[in-house]
């Protein structure tokens, strides 16, 4: 029986097959991505560098002497590789467990292909058991929370967390997300919301799913 960490390592290794030669690639955030960065370091001579989705990943990439580019300096990102908190069979995701959702969504949006690396515990039939993270401008926190209650959720401020962009995270519990694309749009339209952790409008293109029987490639 493989542990969750061993499944994460398996998908991190598999992701190397999706790294194009001599390119700048997008790199996400989280414990699965941390393992991927370790693997990437073993082939770092084959890539130009990375665009990072968080200060934490930037520090790890730099520690391995992998060049980190500002997104504005890069014309093309062939792939973005990142984890997820939940993913369904349409490859819609909940992300933001690590509070990096806004930069993740920006880098993902700029990439031609989103490769999601996740262990089988993240694969769900309906999104929402994992509380939906939302990055909010601090002055709008209470207003946004009231609007989220109207949508049927139970918002909770993530204590002691300030994002890389200087904002707060509100985690919304109790949502049964039947229509992820629609809900993403509704939440993003609440004034004061910077980003909602639903990645449905820009879903993953490929899921590398770590299972007991091996890594399954789902498109
Ligand atoms: C960070 C994220 C991560 O991708 C997500 O939380 C998964 O993390 P992990 O690989 O540690 O399970 O969205 O904001």
Coordinates of N, CA and C and ligand atoms in Angstrom, one line a residue:
X1 N 0.9 -1.2 0.0 CA 0.0 0.0 0.0 C 0.9 1.2 0.0
X2 N 0.8 2.1 -1.1 CA 1.6 3.3 -1.1 C 0.9 4.4 -0.3
X3 N 1.8 5.2 0.4 CA 1.3 6.3 1.1 C 0.9 7.5 0.2
X4 N 0.2 8.5 0.8 CA -0.2 9.6 -0.1 C 1.1 10.3 -0.6
X5 N 2.1 10.4 0.3 CA 3.4 11.0 -0.2 C 4.1 10.2 -1.3
X6 N 4.0 8.9 -1.2 CA 4.6 8.1 -2.3 C 3.8 8.3 -3.6
X7 N 2.5 8.5 -3.5 CA 1.7 8.7 -4.7 C 2.0 10.1 -5.3
X8 N 2.2 11.1 -4.4 CA 2.6 12.4 -4.9 C 4.0 12.4 -5.6
X9 N 4.9 11.6 -5.0 CA 6.2 11.5 -5.7 C 6.1 10.8 -7.0
X10 N 5.2 9.8 -7.2 CA 5.0 9.1 -8.4 C 4.6 10.1 -9.5
X11 N 3.6 11.0 -9.2 CA 3.1 11.9 -10.2 C 4.1 13.0 -10.5
X12 N 4.9 13.4 -9.4 CA 6.0 14.4 -9.6 C 7.0 13.9 -10.6
X13 N 7.3 12.6 -10.5 CA 8.3 12.0 -11.4 C 7.7 11.9 -12.8
X14 N 6.5 11.5 -12.9 CA 5.8 11.3 -14.2 C 5.7 12.7 -15.0
X15 N 5.6 13.8 -14.2 CA 5.4 15.1 -14.8 C 6.6 15.5 -15.7
X16 N 7.8 14.9 -15.4 CA 9.0 15.3 -16.1 C 8.8 14.9 -17.6
X17 N 8.0 13.9 -17.9 CA 7.8 13.5 -19.3 C 7.0 14.6 -20.1
X18 N 6.4 15.6 -19.3 CA 5.6 16.6 -20.0 C 6.3 17.9 -20.0
X19 N 7.6 17.9 -19.6 CA 8.4 19.2 -19.6 C 9.1 19.3 -21.0
X20 N 8.7 20.4 -21.8 CA 9.3 20.5 -23.1 C 10.8 20.9 -23.0
X21 N 11.6 20.6 -23.9 CA 13.0 20.9 -24.0 C 13.2 22.4 -24.2
X22 N 14.2 23.0 -23.5 CA 14.6 24.3 -23.8 C 13.5 25.4 -23.7
X23 N 12.6 25.2 -22.8 CA 11.5 26.1 -22.7 C 11.4 26.7 -21.3
X24 N 10.6 27.8 -21.1 CA 10.3 28.3 -19.8 C 9.0 27.6 -19.4
X25 N 8.9 27.0 -18.2 CA 7.7 26.3 -17.9 C 7.0 27.0 -16.6
X26 N 5.7 26.9 -16.5 CA 5.0 27.4 -15.3 C 5.1 26.4 -14.2
X27 N 5.3 26.9 -13.0 CA 5.4 26.0 -11.9 C 4.5 26.4 -10.8
X28 N 3.7 25.5 -10.3 CA 2.7 25.8 -9.2 C 3.2 25.8 -7.8
X29 N 2.4 25.5 -6.9 CA 2.7 25.6 -5.5 C 2.1 24.4 -4.7
X30 N 2.8 24.0 -3.6 CA 2.2 23.0 -2.8 C 3.2 21.8 -2.5
X31 N 2.8 20.9 -1.8 CA 3.7 19.8 -1.4 C 4.0 18.9 -2.6
X32 N 3.0 18.7 -3.5 CA 3.2 17.8 -4.7 C 4.2 18.6 -5.6
X33 N 4.0 19.9 -5.8 CA 4.9 20.6 -6.6 C 6.3 20.7 -6.0
X34 N 6.4 20.7 -4.7 CA 7.7 20.7 -4.1 C 8.5 19.5 -4.5
X35 N 7.8 18.4 -4.6 CA 8.5 17.1 -5.0 C 8.8 17.2 -6.5
X36 N 7.9 17.9 -7.3 CA 8.2 18.1 -8.7 C 9.4 19.0 -8.9
X37 N 9.6 20.0 -8.1 CA 10.7 20.9 -8.2 C 12.0 20.1 -8.0
X38 N 12.0 19.2 -7.0 CA 13.2 18.3 -6.7 C 13.5 17.5 -8.0
X39 N 12.5 17.0 -8.6 CA 12.7 16.2 -9.9 C 13.2 17.1 -11.0
X40 N 12.6 18.3 -11.1 CA 13.0 19.2 -12.2 C 14.5 19.6 -12.0
X41 N 14.9 19.7 -10.8 CA 16.3 20.0 -10.6 C 17.3 19.0 -11.2
X42 N 16.8 17.8 -11.3 CA 17.7 16.7 -11.9 C 17.9 16.9 -13.4
X43 N 16.9 17.7 -14.1 CA 17.0 17.9 -15.5 C 17.1 19.4 -15.9
X44 N 17.6 20.2 -14.9 CA 17.5 21.6 -15.1 C 18.2 22.1 -16.3
X45 N 19.3 21.4 -16.7 CA 20.0 21.8 -17.9 C 19.2 21.7 -19.2
X46 N 18.1 21.0 -19.1 CA 17.2 20.8 -20.3 C 16.2 21.9 -20.5
X47 N 16.0 22.8 -19.4 CA 15.0 23.8 -19.6 C 15.6 25.2 -19.5
X48 N 14.9 26.2 -20.0 CA 15.5 27.6 -19.8 C 15.2 28.1 -18.4
X49 N 14.1 27.8 -17.9 CA 13.8 28.3 -16.5 C 12.3 28.1 -16.3
X50 N 11.8 28.9 -15.2 CA 10.4 28.7 -14.8 C 9.8 30.1 -14.5
X51 N 8.5 30.1 -14.6 CA 7.7 31.2 -14.1 C 7.0 30.6 -12.9
X52 N 7.1 31.2 -11.7 CA 6.6 30.6 -10.5 C 5.3 31.3 -10.0
X53 N 4.5 30.5 -9.3 CA 3.2 31.0 -8.9 C 3.2 31.4 -7.4
X54 N 4.3 31.4 -6.8 CA 4.4 31.9 -5.4 C 5.8 32.2 -4.9
X55 N 5.9 33.0 -3.9 CA 7.2 33.3 -3.3 C 7.8 32.0 -2.8
X56 N 7.0 31.1 -2.3 CA 7.5 29.8 -1.7 C 8.2 29.0 -2.8
X57 N 7.5 28.8 -4.0 CA 8.1 28.0 -5.1 C 9.3 28.7 -5.7
X58 N 9.2 30.1 -5.8 CA 10.4 30.8 -6.3 C 11.6 30.5 -5.4
X59 N 11.4 30.5 -4.1 CA 12.6 30.3 -3.2 C 13.2 28.9 -3.5
X60 N 12.3 27.9 -3.7 CA 12.7 26.5 -3.9 C 13.4 26.4 -5.3
X61 N 12.9 27.0 -6.3 CA 13.5 27.0 -7.6 C 14.9 27.6 -7.6
X62 N 14.9 28.7 -6.9 CA 16.2 29.5 -6.8 C 17.3 28.7 -6.1
X63 N 16.8 28.0 -5.0 CA 17.7 27.1 -4.2 C 18.4 26.1 -5.1
X64 N 17.6 25.7 -6.2 CA 18.2 24.7 -7.1 C 18.9 25.3 -8.3
X65 N 19.0 26.6 -8.2 CA 19.6 27.4 -9.3 C 18.9 27.2 -10.6
X66 N 17.6 27.1 -10.5 CA 16.7 27.1 -11.7 C 16.3 28.6 -12.0
X67 N 16.6 29.2 -13.1 CA 16.3 30.6 -13.4 C 14.8 30.8 -13.3
X68 N 14.4 31.9 -12.5 CA 13.0 32.2 -12.4 C 12.7 33.5 -13.1
X69 N 11.8 33.4 -14.0 CA 11.4 34.6 -14.9 C 10.1 35.2 -14.4
X70 N 10.1 36.6 -14.6 CA 8.8 37.3 -14.4 C 7.9 36.9 -15.5
X71 N 6.6 36.7 -15.3 CA 5.7 36.4 -16.4 C 5.7 37.4 -17.5
X72 N 5.9 38.7 -17.1 CA 5.9 39.7 -18.2 C 7.1 39.6 -19.1
X73 N 8.1 38.9 -18.7 CA 9.3 38.8 -19.6 C 9.2 37.6 -20.6
X74 N 8.2 36.8 -20.4 CA 8.1 35.5 -21.1 C 7.0 35.6 -22.2
X75 N 7.3 35.3 -23.4 CA 6.3 35.4 -24.5 C 5.4 34.1 -24.5
X76 N 6.0 33.0 -24.2 CA 5.2 31.8 -24.3 C 5.5 30.8 -23.2
X77 N 4.4 30.3 -22.6 CA 4.5 29.2 -21.6 C 3.8 28.0 -22.2
X78 N 4.6 27.0 -22.5 CA 4.0 25.8 -23.2 C 3.2 25.0 -22.1
X79 N 3.7 24.9 -20.9 CA 3.0 24.1 -19.9 C 3.0 24.8 -18.6
X80 N 2.0 24.5 -17.8 CA 1.9 24.9 -16.4 C 1.7 23.6 -15.6
X81 N 2.5 23.3 -14.6 CA 2.4 22.1 -13.8 C 2.1 22.5 -12.4
X82 N 1.0 21.9 -11.9 CA 0.5 22.3 -10.5 C -0.4 21.2 -9.9
X83 N -0.5 21.2 -8.6 CA -1.4 20.3 -7.9 C -2.8 20.8 -7.8
X84 N -3.6 20.2 -7.0 CA -5.0 20.6 -6.8 C -5.4 20.1 -5.4
X85 N -6.4 20.7 -4.9 CA -7.0 20.2 -3.6 C -8.1 19.2 -3.9
X86 N -8.9 19.5 -5.0 CA -9.9 18.5 -5.5 C -9.9 18.7 -7.0
X87 N -10.2 17.5 -7.7 CA -10.4 17.6 -9.2 C -11.4 16.6 -9.6
X88 N -12.3 17.0 -10.5 CA -13.4 16.1 -11.0 C -13.0 15.5 -12.3
X89 N -13.9 14.7 -12.9 CA -13.6 14.0 -14.1 C -13.6 15.0 -15.4
X90 N -14.2 16.2 -15.2 CA -14.1 17.2 -16.3 C -12.8 17.9 -16.1
X91 N -12.0 17.6 -15.1 CA -10.7 18.3 -14.8 C -11.0 19.7 -14.3
X92 N -12.1 20.0 -13.8 CA -12.4 21.2 -13.0 C -11.7 21.0 -11.6
X93 N -11.2 22.1 -11.1 CA -10.5 21.9 -9.8 C -10.9 22.9 -8.7
X94 N -10.6 22.5 -7.5 CA -10.5 23.5 -6.4 C -9.1 23.6 -6.0
X95 N -8.6 24.8 -6.0 CA -7.2 25.1 -5.6 C -7.1 26.2 -4.6
X96 N -6.0 26.4 -4.0 CA -5.8 27.5 -3.1 C -5.6 27.0 -1.6
X97 N -5.4 25.7 -1.4 CA -5.1 25.2 -0.1 C -3.8 25.9 0.4
X98 N -2.9 26.2 -0.5 CA -1.7 26.9 -0.1 C -1.7 28.4 -0.2
X99 N -2.9 28.9 -0.5 CA -3.2 30.4 -0.5 C -2.5 31.1 -1.7
X100 N -2.1 30.3 -2.7 CA -1.4 30.8 -3.9 C -2.3 31.0 -5.1
X101 N -3.7 30.9 -4.9 CA -4.6 30.7 -6.0 C -4.5 31.8 -7.1
X102 N -4.3 33.0 -6.7 CA -4.4 34.1 -7.7 C -3.3 34.0 -8.7
X103 N -2.0 33.9 -8.2 CA -0.9 33.8 -9.1 C -1.0 32.5 -9.9
X104 N -1.5 31.4 -9.2 CA -1.7 30.2 -9.9 C -2.6 30.3 -11.1
X105 N -3.7 31.1 -10.9 CA -4.7 31.2 -12.0 C -4.1 32.1 -13.1
X106 N -3.3 33.0 -12.7 CA -2.7 33.9 -13.8 C -1.7 33.1 -14.6
X107 N -0.8 32.3 -14.0 CA 0.2 31.6 -14.7 C -0.5 30.5 -15.5
X108 N -1.5 29.8 -14.9 CA -2.3 28.8 -15.7 C -2.9 29.4 -16.9
X109 N -3.5 30.6 -16.7 CA -4.2 31.2 -17.9 C -3.2 31.5 -19.0
X110 N -2.0 31.8 -18.7 CA -1.0 32.2 -19.7 C -0.4 31.0 -20.4
X111 N -0.6 29.8 -19.9 CA 0.0 28.6 -20.4 C -0.9 27.9 -21.4
X112 N -0.2 27.3 -22.4 CA -1.0 26.5 -23.4 C -1.6 25.3 -22.8
X113 N -0.9 24.6 -21.9 CA -1.4 23.4 -21.4 C -1.2 23.3 -19.9
X114 N -2.3 23.0 -19.1 CA -2.2 22.8 -17.7 C -2.2 21.3 -17.4
X115 N -1.0 20.9 -16.7 CA -0.9 19.5 -16.3 C -1.1 19.5 -14.8
X116 N -2.1 18.8 -14.4 CA -2.4 18.7 -13.0 C -1.8 17.5 -12.4
X117 N -1.1 17.6 -11.3 CA -0.5 16.4 -10.7 C -1.1 16.2 -9.3
X118 N -1.8 15.1 -9.2 CA -2.6 14.9 -7.9 C -2.6 13.4 -7.6
X119 N -2.8 13.1 -6.3 CA -2.9 11.7 -5.9 C -4.4 11.4 -5.8
X120 N -4.8 10.1 -5.8 CA -6.1 9.7 -6.0 C -7.1 10.2 -4.9
X121 N -6.6 10.6 -3.8 CA -7.5 11.2 -2.7 C -8.1 12.5 -3.2
X122 N -7.6 13.1 -4.2 CA -8.1 14.4 -4.7 C -9.2 14.3 -5.7
X123 N -9.3 13.1 -6.2 CA -10.2 12.8 -7.4 C -11.7 12.6 -6.9
X124 N -12.6 13.5 -7.2 CA -13.9 13.5 -6.6 C -15.0 13.5 -7.7
X125 N -16.2 13.1 -7.3 CA -17.3 13.2 -8.3 C -17.9 14.6 -8.2
X126 N -18.0 15.2 -7.0 CA -18.5 16.5 -6.9 C -17.6 17.4 -6.1
X127 N -17.2 18.6 -6.6 CA -16.3 19.5 -5.9 C -17.1 20.1 -4.7
X128 N -16.4 20.4 -3.7 CA -17.0 21.2 -2.6 C -16.7 20.6 -1.2
X129 N -16.3 19.4 -1.1 CA -16.0 18.8 0.3 C -14.8 19.6 0.9
X130 N -13.8 19.9 0.0 CA -12.7 20.7 0.4 C -13.2 22.2 0.4
X131 N -13.1 22.9 1.5 CA -13.6 24.3 1.6 C -13.0 25.1 0.5
X132 N -13.8 25.9 -0.2 CA -13.4 26.6 -1.4 C -12.6 27.9 -1.0
X133 N -11.3 28.0 -1.3 CA -10.6 29.2 -0.9 C -10.9 30.4 -1.8
X134 N -11.0 31.5 -1.3 CA -11.2 32.8 -2.0 C -10.3 33.8 -1.5
X135 N -9.6 34.5 -2.4 CA -8.7 35.6 -2.0 C -9.5 36.9 -2.1
X136 N -9.4 37.6 -1.0 CA -10.3 38.8 -0.8 C -9.5 40.0 -0.4
X137 N -9.8 41.1 -0.9 CA -9.2 42.4 -0.5 C -9.6 42.6 1.0
X138 N -8.7 42.9 1.9 CA -9.1 42.9 3.4 C -10.3 43.8 3.7
X139 N -10.4 45.0 3.1 CA -11.6 45.8 3.5 C -12.9 45.2 3.1
X140 N -12.9 44.3 2.2 CA -14.2 43.7 1.7 C -14.6 42.4 2.4
X141 N -13.7 42.0 3.3 CA -13.9 40.7 4.0 C -15.3 40.4 4.5
X142 N -15.9 41.3 5.2 CA -17.2 41.0 5.8 C -18.3 41.1 4.8
X143 N -18.2 42.0 3.9 CA -19.2 42.1 2.8 C -19.2 40.8 1.9
X144 N -18.0 40.4 1.5 CA -17.9 39.2 0.7 C -18.4 38.0 1.4
X145 N -18.1 37.9 2.7 CA -18.6 36.8 3.5 C -20.2 36.8 3.5
X146 N -20.8 37.9 3.6 CA -22.3 38.0 3.6 C -22.8 37.5 2.3
X147 N -22.1 37.9 1.2 CA -22.6 37.5 -0.1 C -22.4 36.0 -0.3
X148 N -21.4 35.4 0.3 CA -21.1 34.0 0.2 C -22.2 33.2 0.9
X149 N -22.6 33.7 2.1 CA -23.7 33.1 2.8 C -25.0 33.0 1.9
X150 N -25.2 34.1 1.2 CA -26.4 34.1 0.3 C -26.3 33.0 -0.8
X151 N -25.1 32.6 -1.1 CA -24.9 31.5 -2.1 C -25.0 30.1 -1.4
X152 N -25.2 30.1 -0.1 CA -25.4 28.8 0.6 C -24.1 28.3 1.3
X153 N -23.1 29.1 1.3 CA -21.8 28.6 1.9 C -21.6 29.1 3.3
X154 N -20.7 28.5 4.0 CA -20.3 29.0 5.4 C -18.8 29.5 5.3
X155 N -18.7 30.8 5.1 CA -17.3 31.3 5.0 C -16.6 31.4 6.3
X156 N -15.3 31.2 6.3 CA -14.5 31.3 7.5 C -13.2 31.9 7.1
X157 N -12.8 33.0 7.8 CA -11.5 33.6 7.5 C -10.3 32.7 7.9
X158 N -9.4 32.5 7.0 CA -8.2 31.7 7.3 C -7.3 32.5 8.2
X159 N -7.2 32.0 9.4 CA -6.5 32.8 10.5 C -5.0 32.9 10.2
X160 N -4.4 34.1 10.4 CA -3.0 34.2 10.3 C -2.4 34.1 9.0
X161 N -3.2 34.2 7.9 CA -2.7 34.1 6.5 C -2.8 35.4 5.8
X162 N -1.7 35.9 5.2 CA -1.8 37.0 4.3 C -1.2 36.4 3.0
X163 N -1.8 36.7 1.9 CA -1.3 36.1 0.6 C -0.1 36.9 0.1
X164 N 0.6 36.3 -0.9 CA 1.7 37.0 -1.5 C 1.3 38.4 -2.1
X165 N 0.0 38.6 -2.3 CA -0.5 39.9 -2.8 C -1.0 40.8 -1.7
X166 N -0.8 40.4 -0.5 CA -1.3 41.2 0.7 C -2.7 41.1 1.0
X167 N -3.4 40.1 0.6 CA -4.8 39.9 0.9 C -5.1 38.8 1.9
X168 N -6.4 38.6 2.1 CA -6.8 37.5 3.1 C -7.4 36.4 2.3
X169 N -7.5 35.2 3.0 CA -8.2 34.1 2.3 C -9.5 33.8 3.2
X170 N -10.6 33.6 2.5 CA -11.8 33.2 3.1 C -12.1 31.8 2.5
X171 N -12.2 30.8 3.4 CA -12.5 29.4 3.0 C -14.0 29.2 3.1
X172 N -14.7 28.7 2.1 CA -16.1 28.5 2.1 C -16.4 27.0 2.3
X173 N -17.1 26.7 3.4 CA -17.5 25.3 3.7 C -18.9 25.1 3.2
X174 N -19.2 23.8 3.0 CA -20.6 23.4 2.8 C -21.1 23.6 1.4
X175 N -20.3 23.9 0.5 CA -20.8 24.1 -0.9 C -20.9 22.8 -1.6
X176 N -22.0 22.5 -2.3 CA -22.1 21.3 -3.2 C -22.0 21.9 -4.6
X177 N -20.9 21.8 -5.2 CA -20.7 22.6 -6.4 C -21.1 21.8 -7.7
X178 N -22.3 22.0 -8.0 CA -22.9 21.3 -9.2 C -22.5 21.9 -10.5
X179 N -22.4 23.3 -10.5 CA -22.0 24.0 -11.8 C -20.8 24.8 -11.5
X180 N -19.6 24.2 -11.6 CA -18.4 24.9 -11.3 C -18.1 26.2 -12.1
X181 N -18.4 26.1 -13.4 CA -18.1 27.2 -14.3 C -19.0 28.4 -13.9
X182 N -20.2 28.1 -13.7 CA -21.2 29.2 -13.3 C -20.8 29.8 -12.0
X183 N -20.5 28.9 -11.0 CA -20.2 29.4 -9.6 C -18.9 30.3 -9.6
X184 N -18.0 29.8 -10.4 CA -16.7 30.6 -10.5 C -17.0 32.0 -10.9
X185 N -17.8 32.1 -11.9 CA -18.1 33.4 -12.5 C -18.9 34.3 -11.5
X186 N -19.9 33.7 -10.8 CA -20.7 34.4 -9.8 C -19.8 34.9 -8.7
X187 N -18.9 34.1 -8.2 CA -18.1 34.5 -7.0 C -17.0 35.5 -7.5
X188 N -16.5 35.4 -8.7 CA -15.5 36.3 -9.2 C -16.1 37.7 -9.4
X189 N -17.4 37.7 -9.5 CA -18.1 39.0 -9.8 C -18.5 39.8 -8.5
X190 N -18.2 39.2 -7.3 CA -18.5 39.9 -6.1 C -17.4 40.9 -5.9
X191 N -17.7 42.2 -5.7 CA -16.7 43.2 -5.5 C -15.9 42.9 -4.3
X192 N -14.6 43.0 -4.5 CA -13.6 42.7 -3.4 C -13.0 41.3 -3.5
X193 N -13.6 40.5 -4.3 CA -13.0 39.1 -4.5 C -11.9 39.3 -5.6
X194 N -10.7 38.8 -5.2 CA -9.6 38.9 -6.2 C -9.7 37.7 -7.1
X195 N -9.7 36.5 -6.5 CA -9.9 35.3 -7.2 C -10.6 34.2 -6.4
X196 N -11.3 33.4 -7.1 CA -12.0 32.3 -6.4 C -11.2 31.0 -6.8
X197 N -11.1 30.1 -5.9 CA -10.3 28.9 -6.0 C -10.9 27.9 -7.0
X198 N -12.0 28.2 -7.6 CA -12.5 27.3 -8.7 C -11.7 27.5 -9.9
X199 N -11.1 26.4 -10.5 CA -10.4 26.5 -11.7 C -11.3 25.6 -12.7
X200 N -12.3 26.3 -13.2 CA -13.2 25.5 -14.1 C -13.2 26.2 -15.5
X201 N -13.2 27.5 -15.5 CA -13.2 28.2 -16.8 C -11.8 27.8 -17.5
X202 N -10.8 27.8 -16.7 CA -9.5 27.3 -17.1 C -9.2 26.1 -16.3
X203 N -9.7 25.0 -16.9 CA -9.5 23.7 -16.2 C -8.1 23.1 -16.6
X204 N -7.8 21.9 -16.0 CA -6.6 21.2 -16.4 C -6.9 20.6 -17.8
X205 N -5.8 20.4 -18.6 CA -5.9 19.7 -19.8 C -5.5 18.3 -19.7
X206 N -4.6 18.0 -18.7 CA -4.1 16.7 -18.5 C -4.1 16.5 -17.0
X207 N -4.5 15.3 -16.5 CA -4.4 15.0 -15.1 C -3.5 13.8 -15.0
X208 N -2.4 13.9 -14.2 CA -1.6 12.8 -13.9 C -2.0 12.3 -12.5
X209 N -2.8 11.2 -12.4 CA -3.4 10.8 -11.2 C -2.7 9.6 -10.6
X210 N -2.1 9.9 -9.4 CA -1.4 8.9 -8.7 C -2.3 7.9 -8.0
X211 N -2.3 6.6 -8.5 CA -3.1 5.6 -7.9 C -2.3 4.4 -7.4
X212 N -2.9 3.6 -6.6 CA -2.1 2.4 -6.1 C -1.6 1.6 -7.3
X213 N -2.4 1.5 -8.4 CA -2.0 0.7 -9.5 C -1.0 1.4 -10.4
X214 N -0.6 2.7 -10.2 CA 0.3 3.4 -11.1 C -0.3 4.8 -11.4
X215 N 0.4 5.5 -12.2 CA 0.0 6.9 -12.6 C -0.9 6.8 -13.8
X216 N -2.2 7.2 -13.7 CA -3.1 7.2 -14.8 C -3.0 8.6 -15.5
X217 N -3.0 8.6 -16.8 CA -3.0 9.9 -17.5 C -4.4 10.1 -18.1
X218 N -5.1 11.2 -17.6 CA -6.5 11.4 -17.9 C -6.5 12.8 -18.7
X219 N -7.2 12.7 -19.9 CA -7.3 14.0 -20.7 C -8.7 14.4 -20.8
Ligands
LIG1 C1 -1.9 25.9 -3.5 C2 -2.6 24.9 -4.3 C3 -2.1 23.5 -4.3 O1 -2.0 23.1 -5.6 C4 -3.0 22.6 -3.6 O2 -3.3 23.1 -2.3 C5 -2.5 21.2 -3.5 O3 -1.4 21.1 -2.6 P1 -0.7 19.8 -2.2 O4 0.1 19.4 -3.4 O5 0.1 20.2 -1.0 O6 -1.8 18.8 -1.8 O7 -3.6 25.2 -4.9 O8 -2.5 27.2 -3.5

